[in-house]
Amino acid sequence: LPSLVPERRPRIAAYGGRVYIMWSEHDPEDPGAGRAIRLVQATAEGSVVGGIRTLAEAAHPVDLIELSANRRGVFVLYGEEVDPEGPYDQPGHSRLVLHHLDFDGAPVSQPHEIETSRLAYYAGLAARGLDNPEGVLLSWAAHTEAGRDEIHIGRLHCATP
């Protein structure tokens, strides 16, 4: 896949004969400018289907980006630090950003943002579609007032693409 920068962090997911490849990249001349998050669909044989979609131009993910696909669609989840000077153990220090896409990679809705305390190192982000109740299940690790990491779980209702 073409890129103007040498450093990329790929993820892959497959569902129903479709393969999705997601990566983030940044300008090596200005790494503080944020990372572009891109997604492409491919066949099981590796041929690109359609073009490369840019989900975010200047994201600041603090950990690996999660990619999953299931009958609810395609989900891209990442965490960002929002207020590094704010209390690390309070919601608003960081946030999760969830993109819900249809099987062609088009947005089903605007990205969902969830405030959280500072994300843990290796936050273990996960997003999985649910059949009953219909929605998506998220999990992540974040710091607490007691100074330790706790696992958080959240469920969002979502429409089937």
Coordinates of N, CA and C in Angstrom, one line a residue:
L1 N 0.8 -1.2 0.0 CA 0.0 0.0 0.0 C 0.9 1.2 0.0
P2 N 0.5 2.2 -0.8 CA 1.4 3.4 -0.9 C 1.3 4.3 0.3
S3 N 2.5 4.9 0.6 CA 2.6 5.8 1.7 C 3.7 6.8 1.5
L4 N 3.6 7.9 2.0 CA 4.7 8.9 1.9 C 5.6 8.8 3.1
V5 N 5.3 8.0 4.1 CA 6.2 7.9 5.3 C 6.6 6.5 5.5
P6 N 7.8 6.3 6.1 CA 8.2 4.9 6.3 C 7.6 4.2 7.5
E7 N 7.1 5.0 8.5 CA 6.7 4.4 9.7 C 5.2 4.2 9.7
R8 N 4.7 3.0 9.7 CA 3.3 2.7 9.8 C 3.0 1.6 10.8
R9 N 1.8 1.6 11.4 CA 1.5 0.6 12.4 C 0.2 -0.1 11.9
P10 N 0.3 -1.3 11.2 CA -0.8 -1.9 10.6 C -1.6 -2.8 11.5
R11 N -2.9 -3.0 11.3 CA -3.8 -3.9 11.9 C -4.6 -4.6 10.8
I12 N -5.1 -5.8 11.1 CA -5.9 -6.4 10.1 C -7.1 -7.1 10.7
A13 N -8.2 -7.1 10.0 CA -9.5 -7.8 10.5 C -10.1 -8.4 9.2
A14 N -10.9 -9.5 9.4 CA -11.6 -10.1 8.3 C -13.0 -10.5 8.8
Y15 N -13.9 -10.4 7.8 CA -15.3 -10.9 8.1 C -16.0 -11.1 6.8
G16 N -16.7 -12.2 6.6 CA -17.5 -12.5 5.5 C -16.8 -12.4 4.1
G17 N -15.6 -12.9 4.1 CA -14.8 -12.9 2.9 C -14.2 -11.5 2.5
R18 N -14.3 -10.6 3.4 CA -13.7 -9.2 3.2 C -12.6 -9.1 4.2
V19 N -11.5 -8.4 3.8 CA -10.4 -8.2 4.6 C -10.2 -6.7 4.7
Y20 N -9.9 -6.2 6.0 CA -9.7 -4.8 6.2 C -8.3 -4.6 6.8
I21 N -7.6 -3.6 6.2 CA -6.3 -3.3 6.7 C -6.3 -1.8 7.1
M22 N -5.9 -1.6 8.3 CA -5.9 -0.2 8.9 C -4.4 0.1 9.4
W23 N -4.0 1.3 9.2 CA -2.7 1.7 9.8 C -2.8 3.2 10.1
S24 N -1.8 3.6 10.9 CA -1.6 5.0 11.2 C -0.2 5.4 10.7
E25 N -0.1 6.6 10.3 CA 1.2 7.1 9.9 C 1.3 8.6 10.2
H26 N 2.6 9.0 10.2 CA 2.8 10.4 10.6 C 3.9 11.0 9.7
D27 N 4.0 12.3 9.6 CA 5.0 13.0 8.8 C 6.3 12.9 9.6
P28 N 7.3 12.3 9.1 CA 8.6 12.2 9.9 C 9.2 13.5 10.2
E29 N 8.9 14.5 9.4 CA 9.4 15.9 9.6 C 8.7 16.6 10.7
D30 N 7.5 16.1 11.1 CA 6.7 16.8 12.1 C 5.9 15.7 12.9
P31 N 6.5 14.9 13.7 CA 5.8 13.8 14.4 C 4.8 14.3 15.4
G32 N 4.9 15.5 15.9 CA 4.0 16.1 16.8 C 2.7 16.5 16.2
A33 N 2.6 16.5 14.9 CA 1.4 16.9 14.2 C 0.3 15.9 14.3
G34 N 0.5 14.8 14.7 CA -0.5 13.8 14.8 C -0.4 12.7 13.7
R35 N -1.2 11.7 13.8 CA -1.1 10.5 12.9 C -2.4 10.5 12.1
A36 N -2.2 10.2 10.8 CA -3.4 9.9 9.9 C -3.7 8.5 10.1
I37 N -5.0 8.2 10.3 CA -5.5 6.8 10.4 C -6.2 6.5 9.1
R38 N -5.7 5.4 8.5 CA -6.2 5.0 7.2 C -6.7 3.6 7.2
L39 N -7.7 3.3 6.3 CA -8.3 2.0 6.1 C -8.5 1.7 4.7
V40 N -8.2 0.4 4.3 CA -8.5 0.0 3.0 C -9.1 -1.4 3.1
Q41 N -9.9 -1.7 2.1 CA -10.5 -3.1 2.0 C -9.8 -3.9 1.0
A42 N -9.6 -5.2 1.2 CA -8.9 -6.0 0.3 C -9.6 -7.3 0.1
T43 N -9.3 -8.0 -0.9 CA -9.9 -9.4 -1.1 C -9.0 -10.3 -0.3
A44 N -9.5 -11.6 -0.1 CA -8.7 -12.6 0.6 C -7.4 -12.9 -0.1
E45 N -7.3 -12.6 -1.4 CA -6.1 -12.8 -2.1 C -5.1 -11.6 -2.0
G46 N -5.6 -10.5 -1.4 CA -4.7 -9.4 -1.2 C -4.9 -8.2 -2.2
S47 N -5.9 -8.3 -3.1 CA -6.1 -7.2 -4.0 C -6.9 -6.1 -3.3
V48 N -6.5 -4.8 -3.5 CA -7.2 -3.7 -2.9 C -8.5 -3.5 -3.6
V49 N -9.5 -3.3 -2.8 CA -10.9 -3.0 -3.3 C -11.2 -1.5 -3.0
G50 N -11.5 -0.7 -4.0 CA -11.7 0.7 -3.8 C -10.5 1.4 -3.4
G51 N -10.6 2.6 -2.8 CA -9.5 3.4 -2.4 C -9.2 3.4 -1.0
I52 N -8.1 4.1 -0.6 CA -7.8 4.2 0.8 C -8.6 5.3 1.4
R53 N -9.2 5.0 2.6 CA -10.0 6.0 3.3 C -9.2 6.5 4.5
T54 N -9.3 7.8 4.7 CA -8.7 8.5 5.8 C -9.8 8.7 6.9
L55 N -9.6 8.1 8.0 CA -10.6 8.2 9.1 C -10.3 9.4 10.0
A56 N -9.0 9.7 10.1 CA -8.6 10.9 10.9 C -7.3 11.4 10.3
E57 N -7.2 12.7 10.2 CA -6.0 13.4 9.7 C -4.9 13.6 10.7
A58 N -5.3 13.9 12.0 CA -4.3 14.3 13.0 C -4.7 13.7 14.3
A59 N -4.8 12.4 14.4 CA -5.1 11.7 15.7 C -3.8 11.6 16.5
H60 N -4.0 11.5 17.8 CA -2.8 11.3 18.7 C -3.0 10.0 19.5
P61 N -3.0 8.8 18.8 CA -3.2 7.6 19.6 C -2.1 7.4 20.6
V62 N -2.5 6.9 21.8 CA -1.5 6.7 22.8 C -1.1 5.2 22.9
D63 N -1.7 4.4 22.1 CA -1.5 2.9 22.2 C -1.8 2.4 20.8
L64 N -1.7 1.1 20.6 CA -2.1 0.5 19.4 C -3.6 0.8 19.1
I65 N -3.9 0.8 17.8 CA -5.3 1.1 17.4 C -5.9 -0.3 17.2
E66 N -7.2 -0.4 17.7 CA -7.9 -1.6 17.5 C -8.7 -1.6 16.3
L67 N -8.8 -2.7 15.6 CA -9.6 -2.9 14.4 C -10.3 -4.2 14.5
S68 N -11.6 -4.2 14.3 CA -12.4 -5.4 14.3 C -13.5 -5.3 13.3
A69 N -14.0 -6.5 12.8 CA -15.1 -6.5 11.9 C -16.0 -7.7 12.2
N70 N -17.3 -7.5 12.1 CA -18.2 -8.6 12.4 C -19.5 -8.1 11.7
R71 N -20.6 -8.8 12.0 CA -21.9 -8.5 11.3 C -22.4 -7.2 11.6
R72 N -21.9 -6.5 12.6 CA -22.3 -5.1 12.9 C -21.6 -4.1 12.0
G73 N -20.5 -4.5 11.4 CA -19.7 -3.6 10.6 C -18.2 -3.6 11.0
V74 N -17.6 -2.6 10.7 CA -16.1 -2.4 11.0 C -16.0 -1.4 12.1
F75 N -15.1 -1.7 13.1 CA -14.9 -0.8 14.2 C -13.4 -0.5 14.3
V76 N -13.1 0.8 14.4 CA -11.8 1.3 14.7 C -11.8 2.1 16.0
L77 N -11.0 1.7 17.0 CA -11.0 2.2 18.3 C -9.6 2.6 18.7
Y78 N -9.4 3.9 19.2 CA -8.1 4.3 19.7 C -8.3 5.3 20.8
G79 N -7.3 5.5 21.6 CA -7.3 6.4 22.7 C -6.4 7.6 22.5
E80 N -6.8 8.7 23.0 CA -6.0 9.9 22.9 C -5.9 10.6 24.2
E81 N -4.7 11.3 24.5 CA -4.6 12.1 25.7 C -5.2 13.5 25.3
V82 N -6.1 14.0 26.1 CA -6.8 15.2 25.8 C -6.2 16.4 26.6
D83 N -6.1 16.1 28.0 CA -5.7 17.2 28.9 C -4.5 16.6 29.7
P84 N -3.3 16.6 29.2 CA -2.2 16.1 30.0 C -1.9 16.8 31.3
E85 N -2.3 18.0 31.4 CA -2.1 18.8 32.7 C -3.2 18.5 33.7
G86 N -4.3 18.0 33.3 CA -5.4 17.7 34.2 C -5.2 16.5 35.0
P87 N -6.0 16.3 36.0 CA -5.8 15.1 36.9 C -5.9 13.8 36.2
Y88 N -4.9 13.0 36.3 CA -4.7 11.8 35.6 C -5.8 10.8 35.9
D89 N -6.4 10.9 37.1 CA -7.4 9.9 37.5 C -8.8 10.4 37.3
Q90 N -9.0 11.4 36.5 CA -10.4 11.9 36.3 C -10.8 11.8 34.8
P91 N -12.0 11.5 34.5 CA -12.5 11.5 33.1 C -12.2 12.9 32.5
G92 N -11.8 12.9 31.2 CA -11.4 14.1 30.6 C -9.9 14.2 30.3
H93 N -9.1 13.5 31.1 CA -7.7 13.4 30.9 C -7.4 12.8 29.5
S94 N -8.1 11.7 29.2 CA -8.0 11.0 27.9 C -9.4 10.8 27.4
R95 N -9.4 10.2 26.2 CA -10.7 9.8 25.6 C -10.5 8.7 24.6
L96 N -11.6 7.9 24.4 CA -11.6 6.9 23.4 C -12.3 7.4 22.2
V97 N -11.9 7.1 21.0 CA -12.6 7.5 19.8 C -12.9 6.2 19.1
L98 N -14.2 6.0 18.8 CA -14.7 4.8 18.1 C -15.3 5.2 16.7
H99 N -14.8 4.7 15.7 CA -15.3 4.8 14.3 C -16.1 3.6 14.0
H100 N -17.4 3.7 13.6 CA -18.2 2.6 13.2 C -18.4 2.8 11.7
L101 N -18.0 1.8 10.9 CA -18.1 1.9 9.4 C -18.9 0.7 8.9
D102 N -19.4 1.0 7.7 CA -20.1 -0.1 7.0 C -19.1 -1.0 6.3
F103 N -19.6 -2.1 5.6 CA -18.6 -3.0 5.1 C -17.8 -2.5 3.9
D104 N -18.2 -1.3 3.4 CA -17.5 -0.7 2.3 C -16.5 0.4 2.9
G105 N -16.5 0.5 4.2 CA -15.6 1.5 4.9 C -16.2 2.9 5.0
A106 N -17.4 3.1 4.7 CA -18.1 4.4 4.9 C -18.6 4.5 6.3
P107 N -18.5 5.7 6.9 CA -19.0 5.9 8.2 C -20.5 5.7 8.4
V108 N -20.8 4.9 9.4 CA -22.2 4.7 9.7 C -22.8 5.9 10.5
S109 N -21.9 6.5 11.3 CA -22.2 7.7 12.1 C -20.9 8.5 12.4
Q110 N -21.1 9.6 13.0 CA -20.0 10.4 13.4 C -19.2 9.6 14.5
P111 N -17.9 9.8 14.6 CA -17.1 9.0 15.6 C -17.7 9.3 17.0
H112 N -17.7 8.3 17.8 CA -18.1 8.4 19.2 C -16.9 8.7 20.1
E113 N -17.0 9.6 21.0 CA -15.9 10.0 21.9 C -16.4 9.7 23.3
I114 N -15.5 9.0 24.1 CA -15.8 8.7 25.5 C -14.7 9.2 26.3
E115 N -15.0 10.1 27.3 CA -14.0 10.6 28.2 C -13.6 9.5 29.2
T116 N -12.4 9.5 29.5 CA -11.9 8.5 30.5 C -10.7 9.1 31.3
S117 N -10.3 8.5 32.3 CA -9.1 8.9 33.0 C -7.9 8.5 32.1
R118 N -6.7 8.8 32.6 CA -5.5 8.5 31.8 C -5.4 7.0 31.4
L119 N -5.3 6.8 30.1 CA -5.2 5.4 29.7 C -4.0 4.7 30.2
A120 N -4.1 3.5 30.6 CA -2.9 2.7 31.1 C -1.9 2.5 30.0
Y121 N -0.7 2.2 30.3 CA 0.3 1.8 29.3 C -0.2 0.4 28.9
Y122 N -0.2 0.2 27.6 CA -0.8 -1.1 27.0 C -2.2 -1.2 27.5
A123 N -3.0 -0.2 27.1 CA -4.4 -0.1 27.6 C -5.3 -1.3 27.1
G124 N -4.8 -2.1 26.2 CA -5.6 -3.3 25.8 C -6.9 -3.0 25.2
L125 N -7.0 -1.9 24.4 CA -8.3 -1.6 23.8 C -8.9 -2.7 23.0
A126 N -10.2 -2.9 23.1 CA -10.9 -3.9 22.3 C -12.3 -3.4 22.0
A127 N -12.8 -3.8 20.8 CA -14.1 -3.4 20.4 C -14.7 -4.7 19.7
R128 N -15.8 -5.2 20.1 CA -16.4 -6.3 19.5 C -17.9 -6.1 19.4
G129 N -18.5 -6.5 18.2 CA -19.9 -6.4 18.0 C -20.7 -7.4 18.8
L130 N -21.9 -7.0 19.2 CA -22.8 -7.9 20.0 C -24.1 -8.1 19.2
D131 N -24.6 -9.3 19.3 CA -25.8 -9.6 18.6 C -27.0 -9.4 19.5
N132 N -26.9 -9.7 20.8 CA -28.0 -9.6 21.7 C -27.5 -9.2 23.1
P133 N -27.7 -8.0 23.5 CA -28.3 -6.9 22.9 C -27.5 -6.4 21.7
E134 N -28.1 -5.8 20.7 CA -27.4 -5.3 19.6 C -26.5 -4.1 19.9
G135 N -25.3 -4.2 19.5 CA -24.4 -3.0 19.9 C -22.9 -3.4 19.7
V136 N -22.1 -2.7 20.4 CA -20.7 -2.9 20.4 C -20.2 -2.9 21.8
L137 N -19.3 -3.8 22.2 CA -18.7 -3.8 23.5 C -17.3 -3.3 23.4
L138 N -17.0 -2.4 24.3 CA -15.6 -1.8 24.4 C -15.0 -2.2 25.7
S139 N -13.7 -2.4 25.7 CA -12.9 -2.5 27.0 C -11.6 -1.8 26.8
W140 N -11.1 -1.3 28.0 CA -9.9 -0.6 28.1 C -9.4 -0.5 29.5
A141 N -8.1 -0.2 29.7 CA -7.6 -0.1 31.1 C -7.2 1.4 31.3
A142 N -7.6 1.9 32.4 CA -7.2 3.3 32.7 C -6.9 3.4 34.2
H143 N -6.2 4.5 34.6 CA -5.8 4.8 35.9 C -7.0 5.2 36.8
T144 N -6.9 5.0 38.1 CA -7.9 5.3 39.1 C -7.3 6.2 40.1
E145 N -8.2 6.7 41.0 CA -7.7 7.6 42.1 C -6.7 6.8 43.0
A146 N -6.9 5.5 43.1 CA -6.0 4.7 44.0 C -4.6 4.5 43.3
G147 N -4.4 5.0 42.1 CA -3.1 4.9 41.5 C -2.9 3.5 40.8
R148 N -3.9 2.8 40.6 CA -3.7 1.5 39.9 C -4.6 1.5 38.6
D149 N -4.4 0.5 37.8 CA -5.1 0.4 36.6 C -6.4 -0.4 36.8
E150 N -7.5 0.0 36.2 CA -8.7 -0.8 36.3 C -9.2 -1.0 34.9
I151 N -9.8 -2.2 34.7 CA -10.4 -2.5 33.4 C -11.8 -1.9 33.3
H152 N -12.1 -1.2 32.3 CA -13.4 -0.6 32.0 C -14.1 -1.3 30.9
I153 N -15.4 -1.5 31.0 CA -16.2 -2.1 29.9 C -17.4 -1.2 29.6
G154 N -17.6 -0.9 28.4 CA -18.8 -0.1 28.0 C -19.5 -0.7 26.8
R155 N -20.8 -0.6 26.8 CA -21.6 -1.1 25.6 C -22.3 0.1 25.0
L156 N -22.2 0.2 23.7 CA -22.9 1.2 22.9 C -23.9 0.5 22.0
H157 N -25.1 1.0 21.9 CA -26.1 0.5 20.9 C -25.7 1.0 19.5
C158 N -25.7 0.2 18.5 CA -25.4 0.6 17.2 C -26.3 -0.1 16.2
A159 N -26.5 0.6 15.1 CA -27.4 0.1 14.0 C -26.6 -0.9 13.1
T160 N -27.2 -1.8 12.5 CA -26.5 -2.7 11.6 C -26.4 -2.0 10.3
P161 N -25.2 -2.0 9.7 CA -25.1 -1.3 8.4 C -25.8 -2.1 7.3

